[in-house]
Amino acid sequence: MHLPRPSVLSVAIVATTLLAGTGDAASPPAEPATPAAAHVSRPAADGRQTLEQLWARYESLAKRHGWQQETIYAYPDEPGLAIRAWRTPQRGPALWLLAGIHGEEPAGPNAIAEQLESVVELAEAGVPVVLIPLSNPKAYRSNWRYPNTAERDWRKGGYSVGDAEYLLPDLEHGAGPRAAAAPGPETRALTQYVLRTSEAYPPQLVLDLHEDELSTEGGYIYSQGIDPDANPVGAEVIRLLQASGIPIRESGRTRFDEPIVDGVISRDDKGAPIRDGSIDELLAATDVFVDGKKERGPGAPTVIVVETPAFAGSKFELRVAAQGAVVGQVQGLWSLSGKRQQE
């Protein structure tokens, strides 16, 4: 998530579109469960589904459709709490669909649950799929950003489950990784799963669903991959978000001085491709470091990170609908990604 500058006009537009009676920031975090049932969660005031409701929906992929369900990371101190993934039996160039990297960004996991049939239809059409719909269940349950602390500022000890810097080439010379180790056990498990699984399911299209609670000007997307500029998949995602009623930041620059072009951020402040150390960059990376040795990375041609505005007072249902509009059109987005490959 990057932090755009606000403007009075855009705040009014977003407020008209998104405001509801109670915002996410005013919603109390779900209470921690008792040790006897550590994975049980209570409904949150913003309307998000509980962990149990989401898992029941996702598990239908294995029970009804024959997908393979895997545990990426099981929390040793909380029986039943785990990061899970689902993938189709068919292998090959795949759609990767991720959500819930940050626990206080609930629209993506809920949108996937609501639009799961669209993903199933894509798989039934013969497209391999890897789904990691709730990448940070511990933080989701508590409405925290990070799995290890309620503190939102990463400089005060929080770490992201999607931090891949220990695998990515350093920014100056590319001769070694940017970090010596993964910041947490979930992070290592998730990023290692990506490397391992991408060998049989090389990502052709990656969609990672995020929210930006500090954006008051509207939504936007990040475009990464082998050719991130003027990507038709990104343009279609922007169109879908706008059609759902979500305002889009079409121009200007982010807080980090990244240029925004038609709602898309594909370059940093120096004009280089986005290199944010995230799991998205990992999926797009052509080179990675594993145990200090350079190896071929997943090399996804198209990686789109969706960011819907989730500031205090924004309406959760509209954010889910916007993310759901993207998930509901995965077949069309997949076709666009294939055409881009053939150009």
Short mmCIF file of C-alpha atoms in Angstrom, two decimals:
data_model
loop_
_atom_site.label_atom_id
_atom_site.label_comp_id
_atom_site.label_asym_id
_atom_site.label_seq_id
_atom_site.Cartn_x
_atom_site.Cartn_y
_atom_site.Cartn_z
CA MET A 1 0.00 0.00 0.00
CA HIS A 2 1.23 3.46 -0.92
CA LEU A 3 -0.12 6.71 0.47
CA PRO A 4 -1.59 9.31 -1.92
CA ARG A 5 -2.06 12.99 -1.19
CA PRO A 6 -5.64 14.11 -0.41
CA SER A 7 -7.61 16.84 -2.14
CA VAL A 8 -10.85 18.52 -1.01
CA LEU A 9 -12.76 17.70 -4.22
CA SER A 10 -11.73 14.07 -4.33
CA VAL A 11 -12.57 13.60 -0.65
CA ALA A 12 -16.08 14.81 -1.37
CA ILE A 13 -16.42 12.44 -4.34
CA VAL A 14 -15.20 9.42 -2.42
CA ALA A 15 -17.29 10.29 0.62
CA THR A 16 -20.44 10.48 -1.52
CA THR A 17 -19.68 7.08 -2.99
CA LEU A 18 -18.33 5.17 -0.01
CA LEU A 19 -19.57 6.62 3.28
CA ALA A 20 -21.71 4.50 5.55
CA GLY A 21 -22.90 4.88 9.11
CA THR A 22 -19.90 3.21 10.69
CA GLY A 23 -16.40 3.03 9.22
CA ASP A 24 -13.80 0.35 9.59
CA ALA A 25 -11.57 2.54 11.74
CA ALA A 26 -14.39 2.88 14.25
CA SER A 27 -15.09 -0.85 14.27
CA PRO A 28 -13.62 -2.70 17.23
CA PRO A 29 -11.20 -5.52 16.44
CA ALA A 30 -12.54 -9.02 16.76
CA GLU A 31 -11.79 -10.28 20.26
CA PRO A 32 -9.04 -12.90 20.58
CA ALA A 33 -10.37 -16.40 21.02
CA THR A 34 -9.75 -18.46 24.10
CA PRO A 35 -6.79 -20.87 24.10
CA ALA A 36 -9.18 -23.83 24.00
CA ALA A 37 -10.52 -22.66 20.62
CA ALA A 38 -7.84 -20.31 19.40
CA HIS A 39 -8.96 -20.26 15.78
CA VAL A 40 -12.60 -19.33 16.51
CA SER A 41 -13.48 -15.73 15.70
CA ARG A 42 -16.49 -13.51 16.27
CA PRO A 43 -18.28 -11.42 13.63
CA ALA A 44 -16.74 -7.98 13.16
CA ALA A 45 -18.80 -4.81 13.24
CA ASP A 46 -17.89 -3.88 9.65
CA GLY A 47 -19.71 -6.91 8.23
CA ARG A 48 -16.74 -9.02 7.20
CA GLN A 49 -17.18 -12.77 7.36
CA THR A 50 -15.50 -14.70 10.15
CA LEU A 51 -12.53 -16.94 9.52
CA GLU A 52 -14.78 -19.97 9.81
CA GLN A 53 -17.24 -18.64 7.25
CA LEU A 54 -14.48 -17.82 4.78
CA TRP A 55 -12.73 -21.16 5.23
CA ALA A 56 -15.99 -23.05 4.74
CA ARG A 57 -16.47 -21.26 1.44
CA TYR A 58 -12.92 -21.79 0.22
CA GLU A 59 -12.89 -25.43 1.30
CA SER A 60 -15.71 -26.12 -1.15
CA LEU A 61 -13.02 -25.99 -3.84
CA ALA A 62 -11.58 -29.23 -2.51
CA LYS A 63 -14.82 -30.86 -1.40
CA ARG A 64 -16.91 -30.08 -4.47
CA HIS A 65 -14.46 -29.42 -7.28
CA GLY A 66 -11.44 -31.60 -6.61
CA TRP A 67 -8.92 -28.83 -6.00
CA GLN A 68 -5.90 -29.60 -3.88
CA GLN A 69 -5.92 -27.91 -0.47
CA GLU A 70 -2.61 -27.21 1.24
CA THR A 71 -1.49 -25.76 4.54
CA ILE A 72 1.24 -23.20 3.95
CA TYR A 73 1.81 -22.36 7.60
CA ALA A 74 0.14 -23.65 10.77
CA TYR A 75 0.41 -21.45 13.85
CA PRO A 76 2.05 -23.67 16.51
CA ASP A 77 0.40 -21.91 19.45
CA GLU A 78 -3.13 -21.81 17.97
CA PRO A 79 -4.47 -25.17 16.78
CA GLY A 80 -6.60 -24.87 13.66
CA LEU A 81 -5.26 -21.47 12.65
CA ALA A 82 -3.33 -21.65 9.39
CA ILE A 83 -2.50 -20.00 6.09
CA ARG A 84 -3.98 -22.20 3.39
CA ALA A 85 -3.88 -22.41 -0.39
CA TRP A 86 -5.95 -24.15 -3.05
CA ARG A 87 -4.80 -25.14 -6.53
CA THR A 88 -6.30 -26.94 -9.47
CA PRO A 89 -5.19 -30.45 -10.39
CA GLN A 90 -4.24 -29.21 -13.85
CA ARG A 91 -0.83 -27.58 -14.00
CA GLY A 92 0.78 -25.10 -16.36
CA PRO A 93 0.73 -21.32 -16.88
CA ALA A 94 -1.66 -20.18 -14.19
CA LEU A 95 -3.78 -17.47 -12.68
CA TRP A 96 -2.55 -16.64 -9.18
CA LEU A 97 -5.16 -14.94 -7.01
CA LEU A 98 -4.10 -13.57 -3.61
CA ALA A 99 -5.77 -11.50 -0.91
CA GLY A 100 -5.54 -10.64 2.76
CA ILE A 101 -1.80 -9.97 2.98
CA HIS A 102 -2.71 -7.23 5.47
CA GLY A 103 -5.31 -8.19 8.05
CA GLU A 104 -7.03 -4.81 8.18
CA GLU A 105 -7.82 -5.02 4.45
CA PRO A 106 -10.79 -7.42 4.49
CA ALA A 107 -12.56 -6.64 1.22
CA GLY A 108 -10.43 -8.95 -0.93
CA PRO A 109 -10.92 -12.20 1.04
CA ASN A 110 -14.65 -11.50 1.26
CA ALA A 111 -14.91 -10.66 -2.44
CA ILE A 112 -13.22 -13.92 -3.39
CA ALA A 113 -15.66 -15.84 -1.19
CA GLU A 114 -18.60 -14.14 -2.89
CA GLN A 115 -17.27 -14.59 -6.42
CA LEU A 116 -15.72 -18.03 -6.03
CA GLU A 117 -17.84 -19.54 -8.80
CA SER A 118 -16.19 -17.24 -11.34
CA VAL A 119 -12.82 -18.68 -10.36
CA VAL A 120 -14.23 -22.22 -10.56
CA GLU A 121 -15.58 -21.52 -14.05
CA LEU A 122 -12.15 -20.38 -15.20
CA ALA A 123 -10.63 -23.59 -13.84
CA GLU A 124 -13.33 -25.70 -15.49
CA ALA A 125 -12.40 -24.05 -18.76
CA GLY A 126 -8.95 -25.60 -18.34
CA VAL A 127 -6.99 -22.74 -16.78
CA PRO A 128 -4.70 -23.70 -13.88
CA VAL A 129 -5.31 -21.60 -10.76
CA VAL A 130 -3.44 -21.03 -7.50
CA LEU A 131 -5.56 -19.35 -4.82
CA ILE A 132 -4.25 -17.90 -1.55
CA PRO A 133 -7.37 -15.99 -0.46
CA LEU A 134 -6.56 -15.27 3.19
CA SER A 135 -2.81 -14.81 3.49
CA ASN A 136 -2.81 -13.39 7.01
CA PRO A 137 -5.65 -15.01 8.98
CA LYS A 138 -4.26 -14.14 12.39
CA ALA A 139 -4.21 -10.42 11.61
CA TYR A 140 -7.56 -10.62 9.79
CA ARG A 141 -9.19 -12.03 12.92
CA SER A 142 -7.80 -9.20 15.07
CA ASN A 143 -8.20 -6.45 12.44
CA TRP A 144 -4.45 -5.83 12.63
CA ARG A 145 -2.19 -5.07 9.69
CA TYR A 146 0.60 -7.41 10.73
CA PRO A 147 0.45 -10.86 12.34
CA ASN A 148 2.61 -10.04 15.36
CA THR A 149 1.42 -6.65 16.64
CA ALA A 150 -1.49 -4.23 16.73
CA GLU A 151 0.97 -1.44 15.93
CA ARG A 152 0.48 -0.33 12.33
CA ASP A 153 3.88 1.37 11.95
CA TRP A 154 6.28 -1.27 10.58
CA ARG A 155 9.18 0.63 12.12
CA LYS A 156 7.87 -0.39 15.54
CA GLY A 157 8.24 -4.12 15.08
CA GLY A 158 5.51 -5.25 12.71
CA TYR A 159 6.38 -7.44 9.75
CA SER A 160 4.46 -8.35 6.61
CA VAL A 161 3.67 -11.93 5.65
CA GLY A 162 4.36 -10.84 2.07
CA ASP A 163 7.87 -9.45 2.62
CA ALA A 164 10.16 -11.12 0.04
CA GLU A 165 13.30 -9.00 0.36
CA TYR A 166 15.41 -11.93 1.55
CA LEU A 167 14.82 -13.53 -1.88
CA LEU A 168 15.02 -10.46 -4.12
CA PRO A 169 18.18 -8.95 -5.66
CA ASP A 170 19.60 -5.90 -3.93
CA LEU A 171 18.67 -2.62 -5.55
CA GLU A 172 22.18 -1.36 -6.20
CA HIS A 173 24.05 -4.21 -7.85
CA GLY A 174 21.72 -7.22 -7.83
CA ALA A 175 24.59 -9.37 -6.59
CA GLY A 176 22.86 -10.64 -3.47
CA PRO A 177 19.55 -10.52 -1.60
CA ARG A 178 18.28 -7.33 0.01
CA ALA A 179 17.83 -8.95 3.41
CA ALA A 180 19.57 -11.76 5.25
CA ALA A 181 16.43 -13.60 6.31
CA ALA A 182 12.64 -13.53 6.26
CA PRO A 183 11.25 -11.36 9.06
CA GLY A 184 8.84 -13.99 10.38
CA PRO A 185 7.97 -17.68 10.07
CA GLU A 186 4.74 -16.99 8.15
CA THR A 187 6.68 -14.85 5.71
CA ARG A 188 9.22 -17.53 5.00
CA ALA A 189 6.55 -20.21 4.60
CA LEU A 190 4.44 -18.11 2.24
CA THR A 191 7.28 -16.92 0.02
CA GLN A 192 8.83 -20.39 -0.13
CA TYR A 193 5.44 -21.75 -1.15
CA VAL A 194 5.37 -19.24 -3.99
CA LEU A 195 8.78 -20.32 -5.25
CA ARG A 196 8.00 -24.00 -4.94
CA THR A 197 4.55 -23.89 -6.51
CA SER A 198 5.45 -21.53 -9.33
CA GLU A 199 7.62 -24.26 -10.84
CA ALA A 200 4.55 -26.34 -11.76
CA TYR A 201 2.15 -23.37 -11.95
CA PRO A 202 4.20 -20.58 -13.57
CA PRO A 203 2.23 -17.37 -13.06
CA GLN A 204 0.90 -15.81 -16.25
CA LEU A 205 -1.47 -13.44 -14.47
CA VAL A 206 -1.33 -12.42 -10.81
CA LEU A 207 -4.11 -10.51 -9.07
CA ASP A 208 -3.40 -9.39 -5.50
CA LEU A 209 -6.30 -7.66 -3.73
CA HIS A 210 -5.41 -4.90 -1.28
CA GLU A 211 -6.99 -1.82 0.30
CA ASP A 212 -5.60 1.58 1.28
CA GLU A 213 -7.14 3.00 4.43
CA LEU A 214 -5.07 6.18 4.07
CA SER A 215 -6.29 6.98 0.57
CA THR A 216 -9.02 9.60 0.47
CA GLU A 217 -8.70 10.34 -3.25
CA GLY A 218 -9.78 7.03 -4.67
CA GLY A 219 -8.49 3.68 -5.76
CA TYR A 220 -5.58 2.77 -8.01
CA ILE A 221 -3.57 -0.25 -9.07
CA TYR A 222 0.07 -1.24 -9.26
CA SER A 223 1.24 -2.91 -12.45
CA GLN A 224 4.32 -5.10 -12.26
CA GLY A 225 5.78 -7.86 -14.37
CA ILE A 226 7.94 -8.28 -17.42
CA ASP A 227 6.12 -5.48 -19.26
CA PRO A 228 4.16 -3.38 -16.76
CA ASP A 229 3.43 -0.32 -18.91
CA ALA A 230 0.16 0.19 -20.78
CA ASN A 231 -0.98 -3.30 -19.84
CA PRO A 232 -4.53 -4.01 -21.12
CA VAL A 233 -5.26 -6.12 -18.04
CA GLY A 234 -4.54 -3.15 -15.80
CA ALA A 235 -6.70 -0.88 -17.95
CA GLU A 236 -9.59 -3.34 -17.71
CA VAL A 237 -9.23 -3.62 -13.93
CA ILE A 238 -9.43 0.17 -13.67
CA ARG A 239 -12.55 0.14 -15.85
CA LEU A 240 -14.17 -2.50 -13.65
CA LEU A 241 -13.42 -0.55 -10.48
CA GLN A 242 -14.84 2.65 -11.97
CA ALA A 243 -17.95 0.84 -13.19
CA SER A 244 -18.51 -0.46 -9.66
CA GLY A 245 -18.62 3.11 -8.34
CA ILE A 246 -15.12 3.34 -6.88
CA PRO A 247 -13.40 6.66 -7.71
CA ILE A 248 -9.96 6.30 -9.25
CA ARG A 249 -6.88 8.49 -8.95
CA GLU A 250 -6.19 9.04 -12.63
CA SER A 251 -3.14 11.29 -12.43
CA GLY A 252 -0.70 12.99 -10.11
CA ARG A 253 1.87 11.33 -7.90
CA THR A 254 1.79 9.18 -4.81
CA ARG A 255 3.30 10.08 -1.47
CA PHE A 256 6.44 8.35 -2.70
CA ASP A 257 6.45 10.48 -5.85
CA GLU A 258 5.44 7.59 -8.10
CA PRO A 259 3.60 8.82 -11.22
CA ILE A 260 -0.02 7.77 -11.66
CA VAL A 261 -1.16 7.33 -15.27
CA ASP A 262 -4.87 6.60 -15.81
CA GLY A 263 -5.10 5.04 -12.36
CA VAL A 264 -2.04 2.84 -12.86
CA ILE A 265 1.31 2.99 -11.06
CA SER A 266 3.96 1.09 -13.00
CA ARG A 267 7.10 3.15 -12.30
CA ASP A 268 8.85 4.49 -9.24
CA ASP A 269 9.96 8.08 -8.71
CA LYS A 270 13.06 7.51 -10.85
CA GLY A 271 11.21 5.86 -13.73
CA ALA A 272 12.30 2.32 -12.87
CA PRO A 273 9.89 -0.61 -12.46
CA ILE A 274 8.26 -0.91 -9.05
CA ARG A 275 10.56 -2.73 -6.65
CA ASP A 276 8.79 -2.77 -3.30
CA GLY A 277 10.13 -6.01 -1.83
CA SER A 278 6.66 -7.56 -1.79
CA ILE A 279 5.33 -10.96 -2.73
CA ASP A 280 4.08 -9.26 -5.91
CA GLU A 281 7.60 -8.30 -6.89
CA LEU A 282 8.65 -11.86 -6.08
CA LEU A 283 6.03 -13.29 -8.44
CA ALA A 284 7.21 -10.88 -11.14
CA ALA A 285 10.92 -11.43 -10.52
CA THR A 286 13.01 -13.06 -13.25
CA ASP A 287 15.87 -13.64 -10.80
CA VAL A 288 15.80 -14.58 -7.11
CA PHE A 289 18.32 -15.63 -4.50
CA VAL A 290 17.80 -18.97 -2.76
CA ASP A 291 20.29 -19.81 -0.04
CA GLY A 292 22.57 -17.12 -1.46
CA LYS A 293 22.54 -18.50 -5.00
CA LYS A 294 20.91 -16.74 -7.93
CA GLU A 295 18.13 -18.75 -9.53
CA ARG A 296 15.41 -18.15 -12.07
CA GLY A 297 12.37 -16.47 -10.54
CA PRO A 298 8.64 -16.95 -11.27
CA GLY A 299 8.77 -14.19 -13.92
CA ALA A 300 5.05 -13.39 -14.16
CA PRO A 301 4.38 -11.22 -17.23
CA THR A 302 1.45 -9.43 -15.55
CA VAL A 303 1.04 -8.68 -11.84
CA ILE A 304 -1.82 -6.37 -10.85
CA VAL A 305 -2.20 -5.13 -7.27
CA VAL A 306 -5.67 -3.71 -6.68
CA GLU A 307 -6.03 -0.96 -4.07
CA THR A 308 -9.52 0.18 -3.08
CA PRO A 309 -9.85 3.18 -0.73
CA ALA A 310 -10.75 2.05 2.79
CA PHE A 311 -10.51 5.23 4.84
CA ALA A 312 -12.55 5.65 8.01
CA GLY A 313 -16.23 5.85 7.09
CA SER A 314 -15.96 4.03 3.78
CA LYS A 315 -18.66 1.49 3.10
CA PHE A 316 -17.43 -2.07 3.36
CA GLU A 317 -20.08 -3.51 1.05
CA LEU A 318 -19.08 -1.19 -1.79
CA ARG A 319 -15.42 -2.11 -1.39
CA VAL A 320 -16.29 -5.81 -1.52
CA ALA A 321 -18.44 -5.20 -4.58
CA ALA A 322 -15.58 -3.38 -6.31
CA GLN A 323 -13.09 -6.13 -5.57
CA GLY A 324 -15.74 -8.67 -6.52
CA ALA A 325 -16.21 -6.99 -9.89
CA VAL A 326 -12.56 -7.76 -10.61
CA VAL A 327 -12.74 -11.36 -9.38
CA GLY A 328 -15.99 -11.89 -11.27
CA GLN A 329 -14.25 -11.08 -14.55
CA VAL A 330 -11.21 -13.34 -14.19
CA GLN A 331 -12.02 -15.13 -17.44
CA GLY A 332 -11.86 -11.88 -19.42
CA LEU A 333 -8.74 -10.74 -17.60
CA TRP A 334 -7.10 -14.09 -18.30
CA SER A 335 -7.89 -13.76 -21.99
CA LEU A 336 -6.38 -10.29 -22.06
CA SER A 337 -3.22 -11.54 -20.38
CA GLY A 338 -2.92 -14.28 -23.02
CA LYS A 339 -3.30 -11.81 -25.87
CA ARG A 340 -0.62 -9.64 -24.32
CA GLN A 341 1.70 -12.62 -24.29
CA GLN A 342 1.16 -13.22 -27.99
CA GLU A 343 1.98 -9.65 -29.01
#
